[in-house]
GROMACS .gro file of C-alpha atoms in nm:
model
  335
    1MET     CA    1 -12.592 -26.586 -23.638
    2ALA     CA    2 -12.302 -26.446 -23.433
    3GLU     CA    3 -12.089 -26.690 -23.240
    4ALA     CA    4 -12.163 -26.683 -22.868
    5ALA     CA    5 -11.885 -26.534 -22.656
    6PRO     CA    6 -11.710 -26.777 -22.419
    7ARG     CA    7 -11.782 -26.732 -22.051
    8ILE     CA    8 -11.416 -26.767 -21.952
    9SER     CA    9 -11.096 -26.623 -22.097
   10VAL     CA   10 -10.764 -26.782 -21.999
   11VAL     CA   11 -10.467 -26.550 -22.053
   12VAL     CA   12 -10.111 -26.683 -22.060
   13PRO     CA   13  -9.815 -26.444 -22.090
   14ALA     CA   14  -9.507 -26.604 -22.242
   15TYR     CA   15  -9.146 -26.498 -22.280
   16GLN     CA   16  -8.873 -26.733 -22.405
   17ALA     CA   17  -9.109 -27.016 -22.308
   18GLU     CA   18  -9.020 -27.287 -22.562
   19ALA     CA   19  -8.913 -27.535 -22.293
   20THR     CA   20  -9.246 -27.548 -22.112
   21LEU     CA   21  -9.513 -27.387 -22.329
   22GLY     CA   22  -9.629 -27.705 -22.502
   23ARG     CA   23  -9.711 -27.879 -22.175
   24CYS     CA   24  -9.898 -27.572 -22.053
   25LEU     CA   25 -10.110 -27.543 -22.367
   26ASP     CA   26 -10.175 -27.917 -22.391
   27ALA     CA   27 -10.320 -27.901 -22.040
   28LEU     CA   28 -10.529 -27.591 -22.107
   29LEU     CA   29 -10.683 -27.739 -22.419
   30ALA     CA   30 -10.765 -28.068 -22.243
   31GLN     CA   31 -10.977 -27.917 -21.966
   32HIS     CA   32 -11.298 -28.084 -21.850
   33THR     CA   33 -11.476 -27.758 -21.933
   34ALA     CA   34 -11.665 -27.756 -22.262
   35ALA     CA   35 -11.445 -27.619 -22.540
   36ASP     CA   36 -11.696 -27.351 -22.641
   37ASP     CA   37 -11.718 -27.225 -22.282
   38TYR     CA   38 -11.364 -27.086 -22.272
   39GLU     CA   39 -11.094 -26.934 -22.488
   40VAL     CA   40 -10.717 -26.934 -22.450
   41ILE     CA   41 -10.520 -26.618 -22.529
   42LEU     CA   42 -10.142 -26.641 -22.545
   43VAL     CA   43  -9.955 -26.311 -22.530
   44ASP     CA   44  -9.597 -26.345 -22.652
   45ASP     CA   45  -9.395 -26.076 -22.475
   46GLY     CA   46  -9.129 -26.035 -22.742
   47SER     CA   47  -8.983 -26.387 -22.733
   48ARG     CA   48  -8.687 -26.463 -22.958
   49ASP     CA   49  -8.697 -26.842 -22.923
   50ARG     CA   50  -8.953 -27.091 -23.061
   51THR     CA   51  -9.243 -26.963 -22.847
   52ALA     CA   52  -9.437 -26.828 -23.149
   53GLU     CA   53  -9.377 -27.143 -23.354
   54ILE     CA   54  -9.507 -27.364 -23.073
   55ALA     CA   55  -9.808 -27.144 -22.996
   56ARG     CA   56  -9.925 -27.142 -23.356
   57ARG     CA   57  -9.971 -27.519 -23.350
   58TYR     CA   58 -10.263 -27.479 -23.112
   59PRO     CA   59 -10.622 -27.360 -23.163
   60LEU     CA   60 -10.593 -27.047 -22.954
   61ARG     CA   61 -10.559 -26.673 -22.999
   62TYR     CA   62 -10.192 -26.578 -23.033
   63VAL     CA   63 -10.074 -26.218 -23.013
   64HIS     CA   64  -9.724 -26.077 -23.011
   65GLN     CA   65  -9.607 -25.759 -22.842
   66ASP     CA   66  -9.273 -25.589 -22.800
   67ASN     CA   67  -9.116 -25.690 -22.472
   68ALA     CA   68  -9.288 -25.490 -22.198
   69GLY     CA   69  -9.303 -25.731 -21.903
   70PRO     CA   70  -9.563 -25.980 -21.782
   71ALA     CA   71  -9.794 -25.720 -21.626
   72ALA     CA   72  -9.833 -25.546 -21.962
   73ALA     CA   73  -9.871 -25.882 -22.139
   74ARG     CA   74 -10.151 -25.991 -21.907
   75ASN     CA   75 -10.326 -25.658 -21.951
   76HIS     CA   76 -10.295 -25.697 -22.329
   77GLY     CA   77 -10.462 -26.037 -22.309
   78ALA     CA   78 -10.735 -25.902 -22.083
   79ARG     CA   79 -10.818 -25.630 -22.336
   80LEU     CA   80 -10.873 -25.898 -22.600
   81ALA     CA   81 -11.074 -26.126 -22.369
   82ARG     CA   82 -11.442 -26.188 -22.435
   83GLY     CA   83 -11.527 -26.389 -22.125
   84GLU     CA   84 -11.700 -26.269 -21.811
   85LEU     CA   85 -11.423 -26.426 -21.605
   86LEU     CA   86 -11.050 -26.379 -21.656
   87LEU     CA   87 -10.818 -26.659 -21.556
   88PHE     CA   88 -10.440 -26.629 -21.558
   89THR     CA   89 -10.166 -26.887 -21.541
   90ASP     CA   90  -9.802 -26.890 -21.649
   91SER     CA   91  -9.629 -27.060 -21.939
   92ASP     CA   92  -9.428 -27.280 -21.700
   93CYS     CA   93  -9.743 -27.413 -21.531
   94VAL     CA   94  -9.948 -27.722 -21.619
   95PRO     CA   95 -10.309 -27.682 -21.500
   96ALA     CA   96 -10.491 -27.989 -21.373
   97PRO     CA   97 -10.775 -28.109 -21.600
   98ASP     CA   98 -11.037 -27.959 -21.367
   99TRP     CA   99 -10.850 -27.631 -21.310
  100ILE     CA  100 -11.095 -27.407 -21.493
  101GLU     CA  101 -11.393 -27.564 -21.318
  102ARG     CA  102 -11.227 -27.530 -20.977
  103MET     CA  103 -11.137 -27.168 -21.047
  104ARG     CA  104 -11.486 -27.087 -21.173
  105ALA     CA  105 -11.678 -27.243 -20.884
  106PRO     CA  106 -11.618 -26.970 -20.618
  107PHE     CA  107 -11.755 -26.705 -20.856
  108ALA     CA  108 -12.100 -26.856 -20.804
  109ASP     CA  109 -12.098 -26.627 -20.499
  110PRO     CA  110 -12.163 -26.280 -20.644
  111GLU     CA  111 -11.954 -26.120 -20.369
  112VAL     CA  112 -11.635 -26.297 -20.484
  113MET     CA  113 -11.428 -26.072 -20.708
  114ALA     CA  114 -11.107 -26.274 -20.734
  115VAL     CA  115 -10.989 -26.631 -20.676
  116LYS     CA  116 -10.645 -26.774 -20.602
  117GLY     CA  117 -10.550 -27.133 -20.683
  118ALA     CA  118 -10.261 -27.349 -20.565
  119TYR     CA  119  -9.922 -27.475 -20.679
  120ARG     CA  120  -9.801 -27.833 -20.699
  121SER     CA  121  -9.455 -27.948 -20.800
  122ASP     CA  122  -9.300 -28.285 -20.883
  123GLN     CA  123  -8.946 -28.150 -20.911
  124PRO     CA  124  -8.704 -28.385 -20.732
  125GLN     CA  125  -8.434 -28.134 -20.635
  126LEU     CA  126  -8.396 -28.061 -20.264
  127VAL     CA  127  -8.435 -27.684 -20.300
  128ALA     CA  128  -8.745 -27.724 -20.519
  129ARG     CA  129  -8.900 -27.956 -20.259
  130PHE     CA  130  -8.825 -27.697 -19.993
  131VAL     CA  131  -8.997 -27.428 -20.203
  132GLN     CA  132  -9.305 -27.648 -20.246
  133LEU     CA  133  -9.325 -27.702 -19.870
  134GLU     CA  134  -9.310 -27.325 -19.825
  135PHE     CA  135  -9.613 -27.288 -20.049
  136GLU     CA  136  -9.801 -27.567 -19.876
  137GLN     CA  137  -9.746 -27.408 -19.536
  138ARG     CA  138  -9.892 -27.084 -19.668
  139PHE     CA  139 -10.180 -27.266 -19.832
  140ALA     CA  140 -10.265 -27.421 -19.495
  141ARG     CA  141 -10.278 -27.070 -19.353
  142LEU     CA  142 -10.509 -26.950 -19.633
  143ARG     CA  143 -10.747 -27.245 -19.595
  144ARG     CA  144 -10.852 -27.106 -19.259
  145ARG     CA  145 -10.960 -26.772 -19.403
  146ALA     CA  146 -11.296 -26.680 -19.553
  147ARG     CA  147 -11.129 -26.401 -19.749
  148ILE     CA  148 -10.771 -26.331 -19.847
  149ASP     CA  149 -10.574 -26.032 -19.973
  150MET     CA  150 -10.325 -26.195 -20.210
  151VAL     CA  151 -10.398 -26.355 -20.549
  152ASP     CA  152 -10.095 -26.492 -20.736
  153THR     CA  153 -10.097 -26.490 -21.114
  154TYR     CA  154  -9.979 -26.850 -21.156
  155SER     CA  155 -10.340 -26.948 -21.076
  156ALA     CA  156 -10.559 -26.638 -21.061
  157GLY     CA  157 -10.914 -26.548 -21.152
  158TYR     CA  158 -11.096 -26.213 -21.166
  159ARG     CA  159 -11.430 -26.083 -21.278
  160ARG     CA  160 -11.331 -25.914 -21.599
  161ALA     CA  161 -11.541 -25.604 -21.532
  162VAL     CA  162 -11.365 -25.553 -21.199
  163PHE     CA  163 -11.020 -25.614 -21.348
  164VAL     CA  164 -11.084 -25.361 -21.624
  165ALA     CA  165 -11.231 -25.103 -21.384
  166LEU     CA  166 -10.915 -25.125 -21.170
  167GLY     CA  167 -10.686 -25.085 -21.471
  168GLY     CA  168 -10.541 -25.435 -21.440
  169PHE     CA  169 -10.183 -25.493 -21.331
  170ASP     CA  170  -9.950 -25.199 -21.297
  171PRO     CA  171  -9.728 -25.223 -21.609
  172ARG     CA  172  -9.450 -25.031 -21.438
  173PHE     CA  173  -9.347 -25.359 -21.273
  174PRO     CA  174  -9.075 -25.477 -21.513
  175LYS     CA  175  -9.080 -25.847 -21.419
  176ALA     CA  176  -9.307 -26.113 -21.274
  177ASP     CA  177  -9.255 -26.002 -20.918
  178ASN     CA  178  -9.521 -25.855 -20.689
  179GLU     CA  179  -9.733 -25.694 -20.959
  180ASP     CA  180 -10.004 -25.939 -20.850
  181THR     CA  181  -9.949 -25.838 -20.487
  182GLU     CA  182 -10.000 -25.474 -20.575
  183LEU     CA  183 -10.329 -25.542 -20.757
  184SER     CA  184 -10.447 -25.761 -20.469
  185TYR     CA  185 -10.378 -25.485 -20.219
  186ARG     CA  186 -10.570 -25.236 -20.433
  187MET     CA  187 -10.864 -25.474 -20.436
  188ALA     CA  188 -10.842 -25.533 -20.061
  189ALA     CA  189 -10.833 -25.157 -19.998
  190ARG     CA  190 -11.168 -25.134 -20.178
  191GLY     CA  191 -11.317 -25.410 -19.965
  192MET     CA  192 -11.338 -25.657 -20.252
  193ARG     CA  193 -11.366 -26.020 -20.151
  194MET     CA  194 -11.096 -26.258 -20.267
  195VAL     CA  195 -11.093 -26.628 -20.179
  196PHE     CA  196 -10.860 -26.926 -20.190
  197ALA     CA  197 -10.954 -27.230 -20.402
  198PRO     CA  198 -10.706 -27.498 -20.284
  199ASP     CA  199 -10.826 -27.757 -20.535
  200ALA     CA  200 -10.761 -27.529 -20.835
  201VAL     CA  201 -10.414 -27.668 -20.892
  202VAL     CA  202 -10.140 -27.601 -21.143
  203SER     CA  203  -9.814 -27.796 -21.151
  204HIS     CA  204  -9.518 -27.562 -21.159
  205LEU     CA  205  -9.221 -27.664 -21.370
  206GLY     CA  206  -8.995 -27.385 -21.251
  207HIS     CA  207  -8.943 -27.386 -20.874
  208PRO     CA  208  -8.582 -27.276 -20.804
  209ASP     CA  209  -8.366 -27.588 -20.802
  210SER     CA  210  -8.042 -27.447 -20.659
  211VAL     CA  211  -7.950 -27.240 -20.356
  212TRP     CA  212  -7.820 -26.958 -20.577
  213ARG     CA  213  -8.139 -26.939 -20.785
  214TYR     CA  214  -8.346 -26.952 -20.469
  215ALA     CA  215  -8.148 -26.672 -20.301
  216ARG     CA  216  -8.173 -26.451 -20.611
  217LEU     CA  217  -8.549 -26.506 -20.627
  218LYS     CA  218  -8.598 -26.422 -20.262
  219PHE     CA  219  -8.383 -26.110 -20.288
  220SER     CA  220  -8.603 -25.995 -20.576
  221ARG     CA  221  -8.919 -26.079 -20.379
  222GLY     CA  222  -8.798 -25.872 -20.085
  223TYR     CA  223  -8.699 -25.582 -20.309
  224TRP     CA  224  -9.027 -25.555 -20.497
  225ARG     CA  225  -9.241 -25.622 -20.192
  226MET     CA  226  -9.090 -25.311 -20.032
  227VAL     CA  227  -9.181 -25.115 -20.345
  228VAL     CA  228  -9.540 -25.236 -20.302
  229TYR     CA  229  -9.537 -25.144 -19.932
  230LYS     CA  230  -9.445 -24.787 -20.023
  231HIS     CA  231  -9.781 -24.765 -20.198
  232HIS     CA  232  -9.969 -24.977 -19.941
  233PRO     CA  233  -9.790 -24.916 -19.609
  234GLY     CA  234 -10.067 -25.069 -19.400
  235LYS     CA  235  -9.991 -25.412 -19.545
  236MET     CA  236  -9.640 -25.404 -19.402
  237VAL     CA  237  -9.787 -25.489 -19.062
  238ALA     CA  238  -9.984 -25.796 -19.170
  239ASP     CA  239 -10.153 -25.968 -19.462
  240SER     CA  240 -10.323 -26.302 -19.512
  241TYR     CA  241 -10.031 -26.459 -19.696
  242THR     CA  242  -9.716 -26.369 -19.502
  243PRO     CA  243  -9.667 -26.541 -19.164
  244GLN     CA  244  -9.544 -26.318 -18.884
  245THR     CA  245  -9.280 -26.580 -18.804
  246LEU     CA  246  -9.113 -26.502 -19.137
  247LYS     CA  247  -9.074 -26.137 -19.040
  248LEU     CA  248  -8.921 -26.245 -18.708
  249GLN     CA  249  -8.677 -26.473 -18.893
  250ILE     CA  250  -8.571 -26.188 -19.118
  251LEU     CA  251  -8.506 -25.957 -18.823
  252ALA     CA  252  -8.321 -26.230 -18.634
  253THR     CA  253  -8.101 -26.311 -18.933
  254LEU     CA  254  -8.020 -25.946 -18.997
  255ALA     CA  255  -7.923 -25.912 -18.629
  256LEU     CA  256  -7.645 -26.163 -18.686
  257ALA     CA  257  -7.454 -25.907 -18.896
  258PRO     CA  258  -7.396 -25.658 -18.609
  259ALA     CA  259  -7.319 -25.951 -18.380
  260LEU     CA  260  -7.039 -26.059 -18.610
  261ALA     CA  261  -6.918 -25.701 -18.643
  262LEU     CA  262  -6.900 -25.663 -18.264
  263ALA     CA  263  -6.717 -25.992 -18.207
  264PRO     CA  264  -6.354 -25.867 -18.235
  265TRP     CA  265  -6.408 -25.581 -17.987
  266TRP     CA  266  -6.695 -25.685 -17.760
  267PRO     CA  267  -6.715 -26.063 -17.776
  268THR     CA  268  -6.950 -26.092 -17.479
  269ALA     CA  269  -7.202 -25.851 -17.632
  270ALA     CA  270  -7.164 -26.018 -17.969
  271LEU     CA  271  -7.227 -26.361 -17.818
  272ALA     CA  272  -7.535 -26.237 -17.634
  273LEU     CA  273  -7.681 -26.068 -17.942
  274GLY     CA  274  -7.599 -26.357 -18.174
  275GLY     CA  275  -7.731 -26.615 -17.928
  276ALA     CA  276  -8.057 -26.427 -17.881
  277ALA     CA  277  -8.098 -26.388 -18.257
  278LEU     CA  278  -8.037 -26.757 -18.325
  279ALA     CA  279  -8.272 -26.860 -18.045
  280ALA     CA  280  -8.547 -26.636 -18.184
  281PHE     CA  281  -8.485 -26.768 -18.533
  282LEU     CA  282  -8.501 -27.134 -18.433
  283LEU     CA  283  -8.806 -27.084 -18.212
  284SER     CA  284  -8.997 -26.912 -18.492
  285ALA     CA  285  -8.887 -27.182 -18.739
  286THR     CA  286  -9.002 -27.476 -18.524
  287PRO     CA  287  -9.344 -27.528 -18.694
  288PHE     CA  288  -9.185 -27.531 -19.039
  289LEU     CA  289  -8.906 -27.766 -18.931
  290ALA     CA  290  -9.160 -28.001 -18.774
  291ALA     CA  291  -9.359 -28.009 -19.099
  292ALA     CA  292  -9.040 -28.076 -19.295
  293TRP     CA  293  -8.949 -28.362 -19.060
  294ARG     CA  294  -9.288 -28.525 -19.116
  295ARG     CA  295  -9.257 -28.485 -19.490
  296ASP     CA  296  -8.894 -28.562 -19.574
  297ARG     CA  297  -8.611 -28.622 -19.326
  298ARG     CA  298  -8.342 -28.517 -19.574
  299LEU     CA  299  -8.530 -28.197 -19.642
  300ALA     CA  300  -8.570 -28.136 -19.269
  301LEU     CA  301  -8.194 -28.157 -19.218
  302ALA     CA  302  -8.133 -27.897 -19.489
  303ALA     CA  303  -8.425 -27.674 -19.388
  304PRO     CA  304  -8.249 -27.464 -19.117
  305ALA     CA  305  -7.980 -27.356 -19.362
  306LEU     CA  306  -8.234 -27.286 -19.635
  307LEU     CA  307  -8.448 -27.086 -19.394
  308LEU     CA  308  -8.143 -26.876 -19.310
  309VAL     CA  309  -8.077 -26.820 -19.680
  310ARG     CA  310  -8.440 -26.721 -19.727
  311ALA     CA  311  -8.440 -26.474 -19.439
  312ALA     CA  312  -8.106 -26.320 -19.536
  313ALA     CA  313  -8.203 -26.280 -19.904
  314LEU     CA  314  -8.546 -26.138 -19.824
  315GLY     CA  315  -8.398 -25.904 -19.564
  316CYS     CA  316  -8.124 -25.775 -19.794
  317GLY     CA  317  -8.375 -25.735 -20.075
  318ALA     CA  318  -8.609 -25.544 -19.846
  319ILE     CA  319  -8.329 -25.307 -19.741
  320ALA     CA  320  -8.235 -25.247 -20.104
  321GLY     CA  321  -8.598 -25.196 -20.199
  322SER     CA  322  -8.661 -24.952 -19.917
  323LEU     CA  323  -8.358 -24.745 -20.018
  324LEU     CA  324  -8.364 -24.773 -20.397
  325GLY     CA  325  -8.688 -24.926 -20.511
  326ARG     CA  326  -8.956 -24.727 -20.685
  327LEU     CA  327  -9.197 -24.753 -20.973
  328GLY     CA  328  -9.102 -24.539 -21.268
  329ALA     CA  329  -9.327 -24.305 -21.460
  330GLY     CA  330  -9.560 -24.463 -21.709
  331ALA     CA  331  -9.909 -24.589 -21.769
  332GLY     CA  332  -9.958 -24.691 -21.410
  333ALA     CA  333  -9.828 -24.373 -21.253
  334ASP     CA  334 -10.170 -24.247 -21.156
  335ARG     CA  335 -10.248 -24.541 -20.932
   0.00000   0.00000   0.00000
């Protein structure tokens, strides 16, 4: 008698993941879900460290591919999946014991095509705590919505038939940056319902822990988001995940550059422009700063500077992406 196929397939892409992979897999194989109800597929995206050695210690399906990026790795895992539902997480995430059950629950509604879970972090560094507060502010925004238009791959679920019909993630994205946004926007354009499951939690081990790492990440986010907007221009105006206050902060921060440039020749104009920009920035940042003050006074004191770093990095990345960013030719070129 043939073995029954699992109902759920969990796909984990991994690249140079030796530092965190064991914790991720330990958590996935200790889920409250019955062991024969799900499978774990690890796709090694050309790692050169001990990723393969660690993965082979676990009762899961391990496959290796030449390095092609996380979008291609996830698609590879999806092609091997046998479950009706596809769940994705990352090799630097530790799912809670009830993660699979929490991710599966919304699919009881036949109209739900995709589910987004939530991040948690116990990292002690100031910047990492700031990043976690950013996520929690966005999660609060999503809780108020019956449907969303952004599913992040650190804790993502899809009906496999829908994922396959859409062609999965666009493999032309070379890194883990906005390929999930692009798929989400394609789904939203087709009227597919996506929902937020705030109790489907994974602990992230890799929030940026320094200002430099944070600024680099945000520059990359701004760059690749502009690439996505070129294909989905309507989402530049608004989506369920990005607060409008963030866009105002980016514009206000970018306005400081011409103010500084004007200062030697027209100090009065420079002062007026810079003052207006700072006032707009601080006004738009007030809700976040208030939340930071309630959470962590030390974090609240650092938050204005970190918000400026965020806005400047995102803004510069967006400018670079609008001028230079594009998806190259390849398997996803027909999307």
